[in-house]
Coordinates of C-alpha atoms and ligand atoms in Angstrom, one line a residue:
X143 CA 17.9 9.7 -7.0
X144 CA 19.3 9.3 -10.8
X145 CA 15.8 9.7 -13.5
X146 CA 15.8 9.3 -16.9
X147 CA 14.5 12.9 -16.9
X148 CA 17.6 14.4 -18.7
X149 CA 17.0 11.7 -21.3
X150 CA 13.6 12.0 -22.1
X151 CA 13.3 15.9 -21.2
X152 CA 15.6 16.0 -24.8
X153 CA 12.8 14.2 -26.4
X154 CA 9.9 16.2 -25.3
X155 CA 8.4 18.2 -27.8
X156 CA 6.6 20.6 -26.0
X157 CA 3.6 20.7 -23.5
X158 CA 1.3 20.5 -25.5
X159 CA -0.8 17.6 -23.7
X160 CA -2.1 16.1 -27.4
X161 CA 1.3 15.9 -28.8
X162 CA 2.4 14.6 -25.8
X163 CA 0.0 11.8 -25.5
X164 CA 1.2 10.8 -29.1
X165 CA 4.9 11.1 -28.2
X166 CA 3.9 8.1 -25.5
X167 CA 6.6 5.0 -25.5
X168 CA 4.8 2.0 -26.6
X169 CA 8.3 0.3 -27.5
X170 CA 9.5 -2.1 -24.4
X171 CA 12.9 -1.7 -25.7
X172 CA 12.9 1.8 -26.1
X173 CA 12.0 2.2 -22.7
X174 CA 14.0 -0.3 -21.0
X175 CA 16.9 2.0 -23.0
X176 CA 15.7 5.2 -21.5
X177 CA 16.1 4.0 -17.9
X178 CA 19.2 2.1 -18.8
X179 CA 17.9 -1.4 -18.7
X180 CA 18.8 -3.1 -22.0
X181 CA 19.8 -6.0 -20.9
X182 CA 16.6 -7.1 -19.6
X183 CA 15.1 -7.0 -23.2
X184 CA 15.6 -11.3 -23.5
X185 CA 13.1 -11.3 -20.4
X186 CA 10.1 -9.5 -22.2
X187 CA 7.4 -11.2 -23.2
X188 CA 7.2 -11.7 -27.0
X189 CA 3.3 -11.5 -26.9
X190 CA 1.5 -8.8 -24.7
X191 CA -1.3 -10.8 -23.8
X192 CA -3.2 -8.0 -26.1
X193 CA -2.6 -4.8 -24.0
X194 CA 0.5 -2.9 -25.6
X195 CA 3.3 -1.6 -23.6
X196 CA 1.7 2.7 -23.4
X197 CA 3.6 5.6 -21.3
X198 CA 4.0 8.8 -21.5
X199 CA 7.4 10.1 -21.2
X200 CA 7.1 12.6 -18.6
X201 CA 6.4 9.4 -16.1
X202 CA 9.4 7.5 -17.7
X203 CA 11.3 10.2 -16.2
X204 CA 10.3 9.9 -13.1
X205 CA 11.3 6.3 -13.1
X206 CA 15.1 5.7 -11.3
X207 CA 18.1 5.1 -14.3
X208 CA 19.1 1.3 -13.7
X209 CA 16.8 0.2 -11.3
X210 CA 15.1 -3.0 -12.5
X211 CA 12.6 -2.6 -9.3
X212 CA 11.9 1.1 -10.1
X213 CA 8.2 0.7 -8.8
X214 CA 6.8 3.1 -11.8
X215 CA 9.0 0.7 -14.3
X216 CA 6.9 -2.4 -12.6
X217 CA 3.5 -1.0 -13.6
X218 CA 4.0 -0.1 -17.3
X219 CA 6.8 -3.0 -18.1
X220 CA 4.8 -6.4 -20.0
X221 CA 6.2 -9.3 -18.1
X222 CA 6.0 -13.2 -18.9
X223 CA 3.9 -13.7 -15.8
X224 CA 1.3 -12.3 -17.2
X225 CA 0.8 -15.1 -19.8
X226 CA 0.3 -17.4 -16.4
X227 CA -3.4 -18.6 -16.3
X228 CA -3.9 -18.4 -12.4
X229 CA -7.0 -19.7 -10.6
X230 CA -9.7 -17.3 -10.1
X231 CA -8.1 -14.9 -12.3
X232 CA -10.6 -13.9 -14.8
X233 CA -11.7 -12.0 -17.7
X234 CA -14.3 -9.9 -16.2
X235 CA -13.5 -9.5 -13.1
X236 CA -15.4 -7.0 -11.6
X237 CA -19.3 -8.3 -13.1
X238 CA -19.2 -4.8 -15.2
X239 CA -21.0 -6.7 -18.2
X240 CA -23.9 -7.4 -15.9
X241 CA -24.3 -4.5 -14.3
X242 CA -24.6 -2.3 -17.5
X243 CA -28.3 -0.6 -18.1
X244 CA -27.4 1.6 -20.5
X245 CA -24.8 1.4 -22.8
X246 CA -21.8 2.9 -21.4
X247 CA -23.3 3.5 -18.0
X248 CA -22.8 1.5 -15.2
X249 CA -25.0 1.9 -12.6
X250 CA -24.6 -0.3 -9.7
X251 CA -24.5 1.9 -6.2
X252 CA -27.3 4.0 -5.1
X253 CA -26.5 7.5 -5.9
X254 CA -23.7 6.9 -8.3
X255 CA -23.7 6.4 -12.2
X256 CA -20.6 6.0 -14.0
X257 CA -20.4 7.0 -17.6
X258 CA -17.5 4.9 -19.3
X259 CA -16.5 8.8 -21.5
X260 CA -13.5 7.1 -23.2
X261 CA -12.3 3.9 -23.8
X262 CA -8.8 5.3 -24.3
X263 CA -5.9 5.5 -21.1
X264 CA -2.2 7.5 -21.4
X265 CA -1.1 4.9 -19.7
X266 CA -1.2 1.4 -20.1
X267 CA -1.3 -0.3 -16.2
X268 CA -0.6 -4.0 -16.2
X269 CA -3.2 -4.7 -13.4
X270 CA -5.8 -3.1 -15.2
X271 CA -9.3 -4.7 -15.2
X272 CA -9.5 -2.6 -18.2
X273 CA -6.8 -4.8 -20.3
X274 CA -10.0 -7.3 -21.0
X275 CA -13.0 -5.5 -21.4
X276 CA -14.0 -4.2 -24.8
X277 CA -14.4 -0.5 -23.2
X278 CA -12.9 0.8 -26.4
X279 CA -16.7 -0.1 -28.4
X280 CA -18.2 2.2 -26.0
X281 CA -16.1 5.1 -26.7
X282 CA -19.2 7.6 -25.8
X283 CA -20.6 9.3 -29.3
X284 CA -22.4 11.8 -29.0
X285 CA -25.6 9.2 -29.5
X286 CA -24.3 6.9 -26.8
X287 CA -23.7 10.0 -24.4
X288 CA -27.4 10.7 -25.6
X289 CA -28.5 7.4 -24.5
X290 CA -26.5 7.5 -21.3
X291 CA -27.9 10.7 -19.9
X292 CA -31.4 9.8 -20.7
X293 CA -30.7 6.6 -18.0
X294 CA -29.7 9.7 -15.6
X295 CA -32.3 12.0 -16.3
X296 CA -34.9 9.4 -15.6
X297 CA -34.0 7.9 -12.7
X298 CA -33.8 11.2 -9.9
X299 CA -32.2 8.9 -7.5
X300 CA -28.5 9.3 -9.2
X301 CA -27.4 12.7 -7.7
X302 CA -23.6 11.8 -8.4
X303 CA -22.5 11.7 -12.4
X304 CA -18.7 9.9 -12.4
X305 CA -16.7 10.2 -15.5
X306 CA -15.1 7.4 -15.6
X307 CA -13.1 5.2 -18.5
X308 CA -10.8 4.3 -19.9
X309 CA -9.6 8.2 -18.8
X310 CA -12.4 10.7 -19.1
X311 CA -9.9 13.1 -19.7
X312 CA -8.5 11.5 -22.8
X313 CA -11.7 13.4 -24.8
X314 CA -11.0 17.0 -25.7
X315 CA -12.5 19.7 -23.9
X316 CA -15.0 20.0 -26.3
X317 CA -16.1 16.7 -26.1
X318 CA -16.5 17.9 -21.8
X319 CA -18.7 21.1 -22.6
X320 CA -21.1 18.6 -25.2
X321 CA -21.1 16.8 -21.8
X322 CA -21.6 19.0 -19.4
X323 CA -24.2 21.1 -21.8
X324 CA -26.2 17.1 -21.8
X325 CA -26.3 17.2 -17.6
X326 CA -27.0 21.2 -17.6
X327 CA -31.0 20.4 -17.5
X328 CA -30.7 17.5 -15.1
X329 CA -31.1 19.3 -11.8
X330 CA -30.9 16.1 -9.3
X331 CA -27.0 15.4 -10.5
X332 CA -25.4 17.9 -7.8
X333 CA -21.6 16.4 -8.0
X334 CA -19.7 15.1 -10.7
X335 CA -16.8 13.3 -10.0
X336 CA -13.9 12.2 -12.9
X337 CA -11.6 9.6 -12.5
X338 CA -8.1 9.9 -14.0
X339 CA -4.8 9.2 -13.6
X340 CA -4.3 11.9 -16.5
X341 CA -3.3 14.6 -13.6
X342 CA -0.5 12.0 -12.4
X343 CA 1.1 10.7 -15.9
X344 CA 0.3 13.2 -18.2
X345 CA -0.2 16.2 -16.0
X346 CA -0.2 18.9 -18.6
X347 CA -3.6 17.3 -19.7
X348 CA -5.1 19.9 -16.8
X349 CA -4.6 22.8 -19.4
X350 CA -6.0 26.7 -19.4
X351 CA -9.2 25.5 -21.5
X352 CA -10.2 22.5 -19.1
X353 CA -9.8 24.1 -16.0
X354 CA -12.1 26.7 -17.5
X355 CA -14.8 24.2 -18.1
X356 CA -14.2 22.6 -14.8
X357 CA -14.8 26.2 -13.0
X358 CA -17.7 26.6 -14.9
X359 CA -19.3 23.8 -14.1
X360 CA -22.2 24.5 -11.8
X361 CA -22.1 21.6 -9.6
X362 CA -19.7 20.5 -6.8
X363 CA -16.8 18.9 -8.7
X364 CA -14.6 16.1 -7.4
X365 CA -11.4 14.7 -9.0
X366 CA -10.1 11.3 -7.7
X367 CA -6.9 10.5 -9.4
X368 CA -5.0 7.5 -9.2
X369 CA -1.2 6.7 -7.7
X370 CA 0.4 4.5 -6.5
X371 CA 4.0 5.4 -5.0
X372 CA 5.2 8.8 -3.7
X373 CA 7.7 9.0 -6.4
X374 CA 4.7 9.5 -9.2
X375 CA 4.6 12.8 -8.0
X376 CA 7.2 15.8 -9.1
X377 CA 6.6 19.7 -10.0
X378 CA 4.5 19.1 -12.7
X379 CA 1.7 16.8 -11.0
X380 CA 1.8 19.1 -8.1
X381 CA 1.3 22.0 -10.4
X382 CA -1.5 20.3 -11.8
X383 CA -3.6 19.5 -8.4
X384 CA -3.4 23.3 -7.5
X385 CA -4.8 23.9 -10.8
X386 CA -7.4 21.5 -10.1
X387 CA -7.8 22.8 -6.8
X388 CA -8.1 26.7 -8.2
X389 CA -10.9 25.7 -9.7
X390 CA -13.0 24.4 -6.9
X391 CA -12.5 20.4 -7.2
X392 CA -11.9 17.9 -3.9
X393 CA -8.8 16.2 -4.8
X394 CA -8.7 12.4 -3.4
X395 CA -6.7 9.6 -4.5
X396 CA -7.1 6.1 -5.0
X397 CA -4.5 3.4 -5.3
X398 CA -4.4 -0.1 -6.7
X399 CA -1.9 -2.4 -3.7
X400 CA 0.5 -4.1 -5.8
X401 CA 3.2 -6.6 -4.8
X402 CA 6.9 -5.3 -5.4
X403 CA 5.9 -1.8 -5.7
X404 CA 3.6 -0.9 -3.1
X405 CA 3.1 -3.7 -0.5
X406 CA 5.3 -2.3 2.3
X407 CA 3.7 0.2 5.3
X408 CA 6.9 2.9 4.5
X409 CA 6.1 3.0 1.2
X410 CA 2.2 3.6 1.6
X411 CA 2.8 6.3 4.3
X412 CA 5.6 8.2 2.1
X413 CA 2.6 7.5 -0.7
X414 CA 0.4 9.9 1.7
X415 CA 2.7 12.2 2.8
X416 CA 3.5 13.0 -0.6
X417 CA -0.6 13.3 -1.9
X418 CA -1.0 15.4 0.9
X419 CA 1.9 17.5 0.4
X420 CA 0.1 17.8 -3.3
X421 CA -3.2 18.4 -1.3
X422 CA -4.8 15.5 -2.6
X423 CA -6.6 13.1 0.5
X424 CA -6.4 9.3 0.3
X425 CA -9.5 7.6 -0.8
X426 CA -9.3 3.9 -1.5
X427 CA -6.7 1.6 -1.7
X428 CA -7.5 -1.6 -3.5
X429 CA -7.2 -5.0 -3.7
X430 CA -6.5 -5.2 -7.4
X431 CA -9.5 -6.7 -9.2
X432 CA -8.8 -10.9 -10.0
X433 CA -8.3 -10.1 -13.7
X434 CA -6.0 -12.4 -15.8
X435 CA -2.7 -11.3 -16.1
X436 CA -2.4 -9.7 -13.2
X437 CA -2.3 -12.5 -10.8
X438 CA 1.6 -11.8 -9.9
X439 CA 0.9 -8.0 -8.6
X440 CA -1.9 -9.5 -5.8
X441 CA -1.3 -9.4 -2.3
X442 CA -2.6 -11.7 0.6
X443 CA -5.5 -10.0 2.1
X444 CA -4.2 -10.8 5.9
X445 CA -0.8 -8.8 4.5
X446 CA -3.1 -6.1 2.9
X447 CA -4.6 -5.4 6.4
X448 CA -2.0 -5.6 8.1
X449 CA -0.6 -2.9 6.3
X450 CA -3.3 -0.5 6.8
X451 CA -2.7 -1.4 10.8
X452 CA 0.8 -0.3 10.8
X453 CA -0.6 3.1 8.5
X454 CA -3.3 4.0 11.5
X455 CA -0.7 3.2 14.0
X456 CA 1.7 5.8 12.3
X457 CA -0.6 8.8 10.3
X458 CA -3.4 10.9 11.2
X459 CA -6.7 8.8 10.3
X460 CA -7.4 11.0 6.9
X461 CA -4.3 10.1 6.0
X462 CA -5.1 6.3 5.9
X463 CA -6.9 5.1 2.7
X464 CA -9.8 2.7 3.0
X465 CA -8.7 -1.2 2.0
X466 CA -11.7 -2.3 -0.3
X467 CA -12.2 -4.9 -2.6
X468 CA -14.9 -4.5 -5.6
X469 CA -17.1 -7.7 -5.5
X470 CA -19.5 -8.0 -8.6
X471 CA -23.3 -7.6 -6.8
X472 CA -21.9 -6.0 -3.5
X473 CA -24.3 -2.3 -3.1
X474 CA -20.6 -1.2 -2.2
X475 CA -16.9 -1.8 -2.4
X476 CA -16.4 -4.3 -0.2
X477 CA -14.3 -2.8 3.0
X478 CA -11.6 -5.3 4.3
Ligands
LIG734 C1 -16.4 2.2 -7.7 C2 -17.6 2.5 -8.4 C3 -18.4 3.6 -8.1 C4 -17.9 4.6 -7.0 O1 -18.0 4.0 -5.7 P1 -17.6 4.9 -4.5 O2 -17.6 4.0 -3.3 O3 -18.7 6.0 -4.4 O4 -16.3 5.6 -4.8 C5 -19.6 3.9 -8.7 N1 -20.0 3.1 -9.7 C6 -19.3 2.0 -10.1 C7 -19.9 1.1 -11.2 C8 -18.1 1.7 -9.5 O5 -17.4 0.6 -9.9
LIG735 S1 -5.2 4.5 -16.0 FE1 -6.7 3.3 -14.9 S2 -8.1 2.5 -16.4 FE2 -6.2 3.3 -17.5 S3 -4.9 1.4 -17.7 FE3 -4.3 2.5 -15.8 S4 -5.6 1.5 -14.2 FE4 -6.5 1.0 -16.1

């Protein structure tokens, strides 16, 4: 397989994961040069709908030189499709605005509260839900993150805290100790779980300091990261899950099912080979959320399940993700 690595790698400045976030392509045309795809510029869209082109460059070179279909190309790349308006397709698509009782918490299953920690992603993903919802005026102060934990603290039923976004990870480590200092009197949280795809697209982000904090942490620890395609994965992200695992988190993955870059069984089952060669289980794989913008990346649900047929027919059982759907007011995801 031909990457842009050698390209990029010339770029990269060092590892230092802040720098590297700022070195991030948010050009379309720079990137469609690094992967040797100028001649596509004429198809972009002139307008991104509002939700800039953002990757970091380590991903970009893991994306296949001259391949228009390059399946990690597919999910940073603005297309004109997404300035469609498609039925059904909506701004807020997952009924987050309702279910919010605190500011920046959303608590809507039994057990669970999700602080939104940062409004701020490495990666731009064109399905995103997130490419709508305001999520940056949330961006958890210190007096919001006040506000938030009080809604924990009161309420013993919540005995799972989930950092969620945006990318929890985007805040410095300090701003995770102020955190986890907040939850250190609040005995009836006994997991926290963090959702990123930081460990898959930036995966120097799980640095010496924050696997520190994430040992120290006195409560069972889960990271569920976020791929879609086995070839997200090279030495650096498996580096990073054995860090993660070193320090005592359950590594499970969740992926978004996307038409053209995932919607085929041999892709999904190389998809969790590959996590599990990283040690990383499969979690959920979604029906992307009915956001608009993102209508061109759904696939039929009868496709969808069929899919995850030919997947238990062919894997060991905890290798086949659970096909869910999030549907505002369900106690659950919705299984399909
Ligand atoms: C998805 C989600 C969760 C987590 O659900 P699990 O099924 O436990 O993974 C919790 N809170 C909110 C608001 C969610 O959207
Ligand atoms: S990393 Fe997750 S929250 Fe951020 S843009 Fe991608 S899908 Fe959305």
């Amino acid at each position: 397989m031909i990457t842009a690595s050698h390209a990029t790698r010339l770029s990269l400045p060092g590892s230092d994961w802040r720098t590297l976030w700022r070195e991030a392509i948010t050009d379309a045309h720079e990137l469609l040069a690094l992967v040797g795809l100028e001649y596509l510029a004429g198809t972009l869209p002139a307008d991104d709908a509002g939700f800039s082109l953002r990757v970091p460059r380590g991903f970009v070179a893991r994306m296949r030189i001259g391949d228009p279909r390059d399946p990690l190309l597919l999910q940073v790349l603005p297309q004109l499709a997404e300035l469609e308006q498609a039925p059904g397709f909506m701004m807020d698509a997952v009924g987050d605005l309702a279910a919010r009782e605190a500011q920046g918490v959303l608590h809507k299953y039994q057990g669970r509260a999700l602080l939104i920690a940062s409004g701020s992603c490495a990666v731009n993903c064109r399905y995103c839900f997130r490419r709508h919802f305001p999520y940056g005026d949330e961006m958890a102060a210190a007096s919001q993150w006040r506000q938030a934990l009080e809604h924990v603290r009161e309420d013993t039923s919540i005995n799972e805290l989930i950092l969620s976004g945006g990318d929890p990870l985007a805040l410095a480590t300090s701003k995770l100790e102020e955190l986890s200092r907040g939850l250190a009197d609040i005995p009836h949280v006994t997991r926290l779980r963090i959702h990123t795809r930081l460990p898959v697209v930036l995966p120097e982000r799980v640095d010496g300091p924050f696997i520190d904090w994430l040992k120290a942490l006195p409560m069972q620890k889960v990271v569920v990261m976020h791929a879609n395609h086995a070839n997200e994965f090279d030495d650096s992200v498996d580096e990073a899950c054995s860090r993660l695992h070193g320090a005592g988190a359950t590594l499970l993955n969740q992926s978004v099912l996307l038409k053209g870059i995932n919607d085929d069984a041999d892709i999904l089952i190389a998809l969790s080979e590959r996590m599990f060669a990283a040690g990383v289980l499969p979690y959920y794989l979604h029906q992307l959320d009915r956001v608009q913008g993102a209508a061109h990346f759904e696939v039929a649900d009868a496709l969808a399940q069929a899919l995850i047929e030919l997947m238990r027919n062919r894997l060991p059982g905890y290798l086949v993700p659970k096909l869910v759907r999030e549907v505002g007011g369900d106690p659950s995801k919705r299984p399909l």
